[in-house]
CSV table of C-alpha atoms and ligand atoms in Angstrom, one decimal:
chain,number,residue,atom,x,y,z
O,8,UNK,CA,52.7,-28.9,87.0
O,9,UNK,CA,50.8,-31.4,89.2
O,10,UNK,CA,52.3,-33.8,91.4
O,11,UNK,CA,51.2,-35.7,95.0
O,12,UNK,CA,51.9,-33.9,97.8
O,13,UNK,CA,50.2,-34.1,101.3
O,14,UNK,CA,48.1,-36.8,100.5
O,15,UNK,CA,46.7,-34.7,97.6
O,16,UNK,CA,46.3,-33.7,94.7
O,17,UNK,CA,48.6,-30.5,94.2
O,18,UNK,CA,49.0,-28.1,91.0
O,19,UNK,CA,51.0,-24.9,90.1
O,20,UNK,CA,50.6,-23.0,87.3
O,21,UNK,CA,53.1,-20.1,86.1
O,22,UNK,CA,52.0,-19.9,82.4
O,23,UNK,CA,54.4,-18.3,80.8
O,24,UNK,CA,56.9,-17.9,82.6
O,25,UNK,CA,57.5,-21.1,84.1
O,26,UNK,CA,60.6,-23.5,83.6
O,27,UNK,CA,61.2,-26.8,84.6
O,28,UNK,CA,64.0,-26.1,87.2
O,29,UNK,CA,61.5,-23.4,88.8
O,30,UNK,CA,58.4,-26.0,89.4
O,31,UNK,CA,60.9,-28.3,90.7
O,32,UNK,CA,62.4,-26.1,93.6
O,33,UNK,CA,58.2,-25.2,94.7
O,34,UNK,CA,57.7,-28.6,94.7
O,35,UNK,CA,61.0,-29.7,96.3
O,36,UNK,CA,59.6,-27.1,99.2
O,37,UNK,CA,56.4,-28.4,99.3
O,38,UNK,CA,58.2,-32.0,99.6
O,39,UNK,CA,60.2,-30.6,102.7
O,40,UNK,CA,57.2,-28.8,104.2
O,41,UNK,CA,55.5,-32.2,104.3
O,42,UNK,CA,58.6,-34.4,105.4
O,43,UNK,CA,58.5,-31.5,108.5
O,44,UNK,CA,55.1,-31.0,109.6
O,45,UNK,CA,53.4,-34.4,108.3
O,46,UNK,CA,51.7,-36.0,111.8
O,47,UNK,CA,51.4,-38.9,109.0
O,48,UNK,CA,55.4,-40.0,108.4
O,49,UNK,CA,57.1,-41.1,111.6
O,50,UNK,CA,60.4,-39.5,110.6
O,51,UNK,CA,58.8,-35.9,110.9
O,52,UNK,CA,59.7,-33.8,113.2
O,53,UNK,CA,55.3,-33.7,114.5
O,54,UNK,CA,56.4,-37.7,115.2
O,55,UNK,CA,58.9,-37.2,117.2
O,56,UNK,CA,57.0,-34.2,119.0
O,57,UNK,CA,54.2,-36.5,119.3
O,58,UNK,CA,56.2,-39.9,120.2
O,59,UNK,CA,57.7,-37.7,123.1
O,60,UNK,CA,54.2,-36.6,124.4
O,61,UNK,CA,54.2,-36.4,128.5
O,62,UNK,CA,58.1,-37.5,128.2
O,63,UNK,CA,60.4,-34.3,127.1
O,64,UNK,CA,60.6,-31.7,125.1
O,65,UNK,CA,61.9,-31.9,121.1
O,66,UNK,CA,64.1,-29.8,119.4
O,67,UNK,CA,61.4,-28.1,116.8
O,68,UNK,CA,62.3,-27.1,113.3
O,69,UNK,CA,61.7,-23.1,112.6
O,70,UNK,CA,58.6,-24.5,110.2
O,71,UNK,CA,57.3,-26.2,113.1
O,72,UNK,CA,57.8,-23.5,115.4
O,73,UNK,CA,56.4,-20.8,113.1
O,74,UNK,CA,52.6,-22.8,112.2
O,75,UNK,CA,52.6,-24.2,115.6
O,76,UNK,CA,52.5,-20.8,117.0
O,77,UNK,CA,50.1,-19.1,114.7
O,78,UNK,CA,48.1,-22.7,115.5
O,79,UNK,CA,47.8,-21.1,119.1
O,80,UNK,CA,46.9,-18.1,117.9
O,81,UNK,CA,44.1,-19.3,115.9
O,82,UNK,CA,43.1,-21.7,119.3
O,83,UNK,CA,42.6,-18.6,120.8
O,84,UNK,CA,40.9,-16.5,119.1
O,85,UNK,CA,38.4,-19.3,118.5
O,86,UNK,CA,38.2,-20.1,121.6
O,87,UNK,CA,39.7,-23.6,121.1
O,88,UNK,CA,37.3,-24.9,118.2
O,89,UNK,CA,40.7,-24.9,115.9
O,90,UNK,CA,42.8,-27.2,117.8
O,91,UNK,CA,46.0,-28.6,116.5
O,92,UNK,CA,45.9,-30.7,119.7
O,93,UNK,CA,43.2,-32.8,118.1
O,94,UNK,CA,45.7,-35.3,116.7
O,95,UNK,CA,45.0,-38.2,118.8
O,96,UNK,CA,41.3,-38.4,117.7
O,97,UNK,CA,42.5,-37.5,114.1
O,98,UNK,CA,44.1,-40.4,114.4
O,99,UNK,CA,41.4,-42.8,116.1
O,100,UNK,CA,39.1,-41.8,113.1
O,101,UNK,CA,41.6,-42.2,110.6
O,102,UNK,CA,39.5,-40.6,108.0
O,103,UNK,CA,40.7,-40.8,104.5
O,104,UNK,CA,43.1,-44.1,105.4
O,105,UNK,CA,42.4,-47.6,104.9
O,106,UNK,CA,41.7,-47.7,108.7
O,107,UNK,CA,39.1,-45.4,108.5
O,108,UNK,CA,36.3,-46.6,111.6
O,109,UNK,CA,34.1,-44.9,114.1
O,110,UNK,CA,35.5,-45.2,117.2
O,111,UNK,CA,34.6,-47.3,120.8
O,112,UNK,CA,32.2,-44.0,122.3
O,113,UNK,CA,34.8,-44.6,125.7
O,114,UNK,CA,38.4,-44.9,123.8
O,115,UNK,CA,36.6,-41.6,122.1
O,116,UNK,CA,36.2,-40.0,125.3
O,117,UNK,CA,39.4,-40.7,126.4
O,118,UNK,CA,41.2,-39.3,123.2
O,119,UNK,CA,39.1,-35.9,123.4
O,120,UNK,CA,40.4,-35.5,127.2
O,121,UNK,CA,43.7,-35.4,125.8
O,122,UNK,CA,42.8,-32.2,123.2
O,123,UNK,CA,43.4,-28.9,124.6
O,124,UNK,CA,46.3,-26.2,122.7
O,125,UNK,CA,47.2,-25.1,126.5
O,126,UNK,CA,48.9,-28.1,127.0
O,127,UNK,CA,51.5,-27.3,123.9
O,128,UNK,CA,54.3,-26.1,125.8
O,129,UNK,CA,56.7,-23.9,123.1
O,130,UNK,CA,60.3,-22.8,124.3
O,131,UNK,CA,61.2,-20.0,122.3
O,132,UNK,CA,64.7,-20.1,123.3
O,133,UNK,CA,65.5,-23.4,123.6
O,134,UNK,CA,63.3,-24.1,120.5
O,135,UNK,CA,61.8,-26.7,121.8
O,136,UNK,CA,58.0,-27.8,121.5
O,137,UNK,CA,56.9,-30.3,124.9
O,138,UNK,CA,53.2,-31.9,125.0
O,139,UNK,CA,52.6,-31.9,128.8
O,140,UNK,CA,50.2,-34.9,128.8
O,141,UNK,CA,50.9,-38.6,127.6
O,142,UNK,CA,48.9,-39.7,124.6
O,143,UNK,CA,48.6,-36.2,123.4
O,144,UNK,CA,48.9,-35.6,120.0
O,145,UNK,CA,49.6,-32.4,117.0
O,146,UNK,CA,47.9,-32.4,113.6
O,147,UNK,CA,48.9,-29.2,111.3
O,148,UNK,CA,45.9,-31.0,108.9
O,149,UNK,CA,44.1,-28.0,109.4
O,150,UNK,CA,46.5,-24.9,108.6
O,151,UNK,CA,49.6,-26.2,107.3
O,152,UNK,CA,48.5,-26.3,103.7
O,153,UNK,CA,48.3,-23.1,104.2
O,154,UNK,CA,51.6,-22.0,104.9
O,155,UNK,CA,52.7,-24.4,102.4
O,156,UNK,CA,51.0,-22.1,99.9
O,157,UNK,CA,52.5,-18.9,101.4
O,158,UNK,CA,55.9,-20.6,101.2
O,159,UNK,CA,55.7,-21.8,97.4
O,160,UNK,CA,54.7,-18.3,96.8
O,161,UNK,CA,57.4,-16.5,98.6
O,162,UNK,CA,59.7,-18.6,96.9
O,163,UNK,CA,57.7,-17.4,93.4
O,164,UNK,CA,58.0,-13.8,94.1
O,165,UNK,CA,61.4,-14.0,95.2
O,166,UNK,CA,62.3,-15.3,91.5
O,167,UNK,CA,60.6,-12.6,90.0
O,168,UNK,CA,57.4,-14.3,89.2
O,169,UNK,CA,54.4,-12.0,88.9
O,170,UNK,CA,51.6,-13.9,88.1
O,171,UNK,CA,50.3,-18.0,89.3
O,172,UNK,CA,48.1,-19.9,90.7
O,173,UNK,CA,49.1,-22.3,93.5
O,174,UNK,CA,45.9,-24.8,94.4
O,175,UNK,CA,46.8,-27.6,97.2
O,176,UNK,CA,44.3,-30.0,96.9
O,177,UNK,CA,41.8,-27.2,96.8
O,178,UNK,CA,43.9,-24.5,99.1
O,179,UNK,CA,44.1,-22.1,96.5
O,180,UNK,CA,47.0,-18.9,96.3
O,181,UNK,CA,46.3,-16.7,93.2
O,182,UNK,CA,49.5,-14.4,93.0
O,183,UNK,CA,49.0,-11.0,91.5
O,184,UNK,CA,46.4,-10.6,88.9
O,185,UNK,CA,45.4,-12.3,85.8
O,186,UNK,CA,46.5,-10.3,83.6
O,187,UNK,CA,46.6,-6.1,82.9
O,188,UNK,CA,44.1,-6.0,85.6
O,189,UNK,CA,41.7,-8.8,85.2
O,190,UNK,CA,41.2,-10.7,88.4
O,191,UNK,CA,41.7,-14.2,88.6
O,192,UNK,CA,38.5,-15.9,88.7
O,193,UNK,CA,38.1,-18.9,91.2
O,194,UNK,CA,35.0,-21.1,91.3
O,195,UNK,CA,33.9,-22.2,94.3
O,196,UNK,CA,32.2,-25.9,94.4
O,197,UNK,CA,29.0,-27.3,95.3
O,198,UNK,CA,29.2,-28.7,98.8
O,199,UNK,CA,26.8,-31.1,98.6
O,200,UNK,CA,28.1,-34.8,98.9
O,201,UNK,CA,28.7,-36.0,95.5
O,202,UNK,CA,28.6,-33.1,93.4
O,203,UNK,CA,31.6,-31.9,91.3
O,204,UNK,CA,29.4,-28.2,89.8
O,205,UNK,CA,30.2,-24.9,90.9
O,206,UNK,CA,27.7,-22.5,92.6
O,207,UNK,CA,29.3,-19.9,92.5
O,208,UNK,CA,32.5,-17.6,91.1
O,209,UNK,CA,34.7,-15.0,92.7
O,210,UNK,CA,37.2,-12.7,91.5
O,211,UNK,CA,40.2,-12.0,93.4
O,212,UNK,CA,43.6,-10.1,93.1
O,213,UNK,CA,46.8,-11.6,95.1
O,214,UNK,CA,44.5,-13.4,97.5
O,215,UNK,CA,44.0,-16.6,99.1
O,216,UNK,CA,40.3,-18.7,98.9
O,217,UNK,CA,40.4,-22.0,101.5
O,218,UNK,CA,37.4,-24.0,101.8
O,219,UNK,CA,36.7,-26.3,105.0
O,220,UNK,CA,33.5,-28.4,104.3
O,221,UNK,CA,32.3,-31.6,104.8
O,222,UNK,CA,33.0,-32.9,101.2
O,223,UNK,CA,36.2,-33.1,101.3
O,224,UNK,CA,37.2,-36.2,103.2
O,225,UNK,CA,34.7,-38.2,104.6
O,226,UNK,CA,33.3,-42.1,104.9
O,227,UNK,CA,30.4,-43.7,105.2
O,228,UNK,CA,28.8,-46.1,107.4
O,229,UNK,CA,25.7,-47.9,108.4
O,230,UNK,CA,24.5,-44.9,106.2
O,231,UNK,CA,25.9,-42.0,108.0
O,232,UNK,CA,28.4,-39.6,106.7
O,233,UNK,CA,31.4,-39.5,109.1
O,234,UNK,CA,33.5,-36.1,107.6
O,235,UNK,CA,36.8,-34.7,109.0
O,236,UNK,CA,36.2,-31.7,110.9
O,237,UNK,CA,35.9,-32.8,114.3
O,238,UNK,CA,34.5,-30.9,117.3
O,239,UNK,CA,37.6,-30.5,120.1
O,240,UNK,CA,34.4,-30.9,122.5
O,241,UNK,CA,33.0,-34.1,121.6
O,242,UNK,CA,35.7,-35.5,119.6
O,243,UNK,CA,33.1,-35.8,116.7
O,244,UNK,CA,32.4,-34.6,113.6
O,245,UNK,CA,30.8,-31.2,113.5
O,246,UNK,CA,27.3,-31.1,113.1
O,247,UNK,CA,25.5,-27.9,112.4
O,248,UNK,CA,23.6,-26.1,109.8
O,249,UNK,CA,27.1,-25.6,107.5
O,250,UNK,CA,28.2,-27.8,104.5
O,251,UNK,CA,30.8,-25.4,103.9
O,252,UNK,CA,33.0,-21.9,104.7
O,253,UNK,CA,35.1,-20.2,102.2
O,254,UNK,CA,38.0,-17.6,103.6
O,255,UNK,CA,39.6,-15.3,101.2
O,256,UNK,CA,42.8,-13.6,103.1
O,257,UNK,CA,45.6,-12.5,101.2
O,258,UNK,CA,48.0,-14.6,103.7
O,259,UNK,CA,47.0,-18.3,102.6
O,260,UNK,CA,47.4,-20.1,106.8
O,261,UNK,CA,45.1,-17.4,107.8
O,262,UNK,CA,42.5,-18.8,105.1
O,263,UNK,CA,43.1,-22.5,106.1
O,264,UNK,CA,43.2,-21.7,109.9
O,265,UNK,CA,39.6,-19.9,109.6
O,266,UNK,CA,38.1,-21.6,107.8
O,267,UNK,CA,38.6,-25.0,109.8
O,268,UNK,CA,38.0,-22.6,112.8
O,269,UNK,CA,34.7,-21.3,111.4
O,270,UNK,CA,33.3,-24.3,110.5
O,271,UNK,CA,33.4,-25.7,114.4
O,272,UNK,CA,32.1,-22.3,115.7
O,273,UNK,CA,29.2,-22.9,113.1
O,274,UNK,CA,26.7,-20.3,111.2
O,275,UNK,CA,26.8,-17.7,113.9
O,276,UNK,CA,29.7,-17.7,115.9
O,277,UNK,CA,31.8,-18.3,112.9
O,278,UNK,CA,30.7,-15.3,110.9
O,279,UNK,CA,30.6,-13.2,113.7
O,280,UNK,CA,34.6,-14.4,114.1
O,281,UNK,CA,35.3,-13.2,110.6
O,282,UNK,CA,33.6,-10.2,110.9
O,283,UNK,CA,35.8,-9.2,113.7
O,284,UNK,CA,39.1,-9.4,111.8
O,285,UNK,CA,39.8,-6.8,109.2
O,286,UNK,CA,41.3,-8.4,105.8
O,287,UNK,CA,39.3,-11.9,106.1
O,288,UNK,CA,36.0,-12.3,103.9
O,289,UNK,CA,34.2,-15.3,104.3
O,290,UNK,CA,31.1,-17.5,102.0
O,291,UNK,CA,29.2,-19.7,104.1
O,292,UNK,CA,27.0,-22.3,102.9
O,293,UNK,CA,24.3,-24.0,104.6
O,294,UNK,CA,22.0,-26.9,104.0
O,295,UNK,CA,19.5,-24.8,102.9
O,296,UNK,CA,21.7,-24.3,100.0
O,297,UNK,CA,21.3,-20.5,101.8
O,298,UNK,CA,24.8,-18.8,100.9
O,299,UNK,CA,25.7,-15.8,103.4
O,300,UNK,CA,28.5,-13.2,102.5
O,301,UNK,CA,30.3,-10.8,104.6
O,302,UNK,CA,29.9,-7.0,103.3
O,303,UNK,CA,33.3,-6.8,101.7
O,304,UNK,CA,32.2,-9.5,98.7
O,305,UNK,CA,28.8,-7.7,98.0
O,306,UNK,CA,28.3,-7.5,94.2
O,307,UNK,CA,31.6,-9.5,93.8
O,308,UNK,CA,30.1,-12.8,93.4
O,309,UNK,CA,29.1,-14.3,90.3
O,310,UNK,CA,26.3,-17.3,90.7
O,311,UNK,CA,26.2,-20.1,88.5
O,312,UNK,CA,23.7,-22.2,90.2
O,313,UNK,CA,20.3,-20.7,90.9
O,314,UNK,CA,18.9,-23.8,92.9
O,315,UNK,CA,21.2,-21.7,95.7
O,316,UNK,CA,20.0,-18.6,96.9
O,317,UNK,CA,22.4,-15.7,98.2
O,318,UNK,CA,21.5,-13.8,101.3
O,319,UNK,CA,22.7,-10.3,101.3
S,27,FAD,P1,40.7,-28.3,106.7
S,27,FAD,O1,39.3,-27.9,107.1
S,27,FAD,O2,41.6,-27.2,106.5
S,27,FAD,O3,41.3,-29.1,107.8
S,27,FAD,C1,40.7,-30.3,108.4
S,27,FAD,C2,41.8,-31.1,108.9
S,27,FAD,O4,42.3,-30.5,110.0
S,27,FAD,C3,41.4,-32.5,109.3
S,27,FAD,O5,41.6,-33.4,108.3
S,27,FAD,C4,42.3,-32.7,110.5
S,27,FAD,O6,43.6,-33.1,110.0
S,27,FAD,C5,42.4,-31.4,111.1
S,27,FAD,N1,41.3,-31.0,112.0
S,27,FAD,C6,40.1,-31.6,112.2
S,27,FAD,N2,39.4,-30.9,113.1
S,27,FAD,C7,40.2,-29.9,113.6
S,27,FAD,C8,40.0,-28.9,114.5
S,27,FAD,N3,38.8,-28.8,115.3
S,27,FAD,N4,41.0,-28.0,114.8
S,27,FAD,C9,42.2,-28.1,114.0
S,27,FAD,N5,42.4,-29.1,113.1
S,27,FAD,C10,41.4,-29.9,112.9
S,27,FAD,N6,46.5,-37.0,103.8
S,27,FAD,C11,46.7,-38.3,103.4
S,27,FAD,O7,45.7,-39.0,103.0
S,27,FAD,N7,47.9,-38.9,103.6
S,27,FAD,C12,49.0,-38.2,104.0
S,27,FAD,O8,50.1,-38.7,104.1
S,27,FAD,C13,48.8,-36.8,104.3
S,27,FAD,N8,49.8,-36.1,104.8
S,27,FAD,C14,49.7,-34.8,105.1
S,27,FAD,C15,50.7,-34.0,105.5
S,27,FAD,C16,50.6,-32.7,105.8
S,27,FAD,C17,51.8,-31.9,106.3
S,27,FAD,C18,49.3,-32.0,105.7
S,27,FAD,C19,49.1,-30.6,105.9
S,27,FAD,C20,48.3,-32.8,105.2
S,27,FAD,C21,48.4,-34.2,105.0
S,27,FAD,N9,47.3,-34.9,104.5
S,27,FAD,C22,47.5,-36.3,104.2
S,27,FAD,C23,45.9,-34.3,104.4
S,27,FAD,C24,45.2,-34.2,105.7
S,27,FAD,O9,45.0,-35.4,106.3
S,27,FAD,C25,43.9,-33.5,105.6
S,27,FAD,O10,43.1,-34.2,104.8
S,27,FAD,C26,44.0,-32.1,105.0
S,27,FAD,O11,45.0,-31.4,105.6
S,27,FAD,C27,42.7,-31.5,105.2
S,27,FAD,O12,42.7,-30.3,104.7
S,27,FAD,P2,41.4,-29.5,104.2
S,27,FAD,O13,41.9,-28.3,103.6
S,27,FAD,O14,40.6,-30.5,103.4
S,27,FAD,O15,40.5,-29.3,105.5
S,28,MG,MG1,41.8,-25.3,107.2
């Protein structure tokens, strides 16, 4: 089943097994996660964290407690390139909405000042979530599909389903295995701008694969491409040798967390990061259409374009 979700495009598949009344309780979570966490709809509890900014604290929900906090943790261990702080210039770019404009270089500057994760102040007993500074602003863009995915497939599990796949707007979930041991096999796409091909394939068992690149929502002006991954330094859109960074984690908000996170640190730093947790793999593509794998995936991989070269 397919329906809109997130400002995407998002599908659940449960062959067999699936009835009507099931897809409608993953969606009707999905739906709630959203209506919680969206920094987009005013009436969610990230608006009313965010319209209280430098003012008082807001009651959170436990959804908003529990990504916010494994937000932090992800701020920290990258050393602040994943920032869900970064609302404020999220929102100046508007990337993906009608109102989509590079912004005034000073209003810019000003909206980057107002990024930094240390400023989320969480209460853990009063629940509460408090954004020290005025102006400041969350966006759970980058990791709350993510738990989303986790969530839907909780809820699967817990009703005895085996075996889906869960893919929101290209956050993918595969639960448990294809069938009698056969791997699910996911294709991973081209990240070139305007190509729809895969390069590549890979085979995975109760796993998550999140891709961050810069295909996947960007505009164009005056002939530049403007994409949505912005550097909590400069307030602009990453620029480095990457087009894009695959996680596979078998908890889906660790794959959308990193692989945001990876794709600021860039070729080096970012692999190195991955390399450092245990149970994170990572593909990283770079304009070179050079592909770079970490150990655990050697002689996984299938390749289905041989214009790009893998790098073992
Ligand atoms: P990822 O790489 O996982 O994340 C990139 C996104 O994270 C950016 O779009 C931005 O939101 C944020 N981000 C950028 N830089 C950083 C950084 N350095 N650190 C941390 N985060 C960063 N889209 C719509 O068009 N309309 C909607 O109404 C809408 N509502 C949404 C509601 C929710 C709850 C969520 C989770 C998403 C929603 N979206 C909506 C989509 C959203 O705007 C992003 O496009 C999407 O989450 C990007 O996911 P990704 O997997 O493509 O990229
Ligand atoms: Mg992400």
């Amino acid at each position: 089943m397919t329906r809109f979700v997130f400002g995407t495009v998002c599908t659940v598949n449960l062959y067999e097994k699936g009835s009507e009344a099931l897809y409608n309780r993953v969606f009707d979570r999905l739906q709630t996660i959203e209506e919680v966490l969206s920094a987009n709809l005013d009436s969610s509890n990230i608006s009313e964290i965010n319209n209280a900014a430098g003012i008082s604290p807001v009651r959170a929900a436990p959804e908003t407690m529990y990504v916010l906090q494994r937000a932090i943790e992800f701020s920290k261990k990258s050393g602040g390139a994943f920032d869900p702080s970064i609302g404020a210039v999220t929102k100046l770019w508007s990337i993906g909405f009608e109102e989509e404009t590079v912004p005034d270089n000073t209003v810019l500057r000003e909206k980057t000042a107002l990024v930094d994760y240390r400023d989320i102040i969480i209460n853990d007993d009063e629940q509460t979530v408090f954004l020290a500074r005025p102006g400041m602003r969350l966006d759970l863009g980058g990791i709350a599909k993510g738990y989303a995915a986790d969530e839907a497939a909780a809820l699967l599990v817990s009703s005895g389903i085996k075996k889906a796949i869960i893919d929101l707007g290209g956050n993918i979930l595969a639960l448990g295995e294809k069938d009698g041991h056969t791997p699910w096999t996911i294709g991973i796409r081209n990240p070139e701008w305007g190509s729809r091909t895969a390069v590549f394939t890979i085979p995975v068992i109760n796993k998550s694969v999140v891709t961050s690149g810069i295909y996947e929502r960007f505009f164009e002006e005056d002939g530049v491409h403007y994409h949505h991954i912005l550097d909590p330094a400069t307030g602009y859109p990453v620029d480095n040798e990457l087009l894009s960074v695959t996680i596979i984690t078998p908890v889906s908000l660790d794959a959308d967390a990193l692989s945001t996170a990876a794709f600021v640190l860039g070729p080096e730093k970012g692999f190195h990061l991955i390399e450092s947790l245990s149970g994170a793999e990572a593909v990283f593509i770079n304009r070179d259409r050079e592909i770079r794998i970490t150990p655990g995936l050697s002689g996984t991989i299938q390749m289905l374009d041989s214009s790009f070269t893998l790098a073992e």
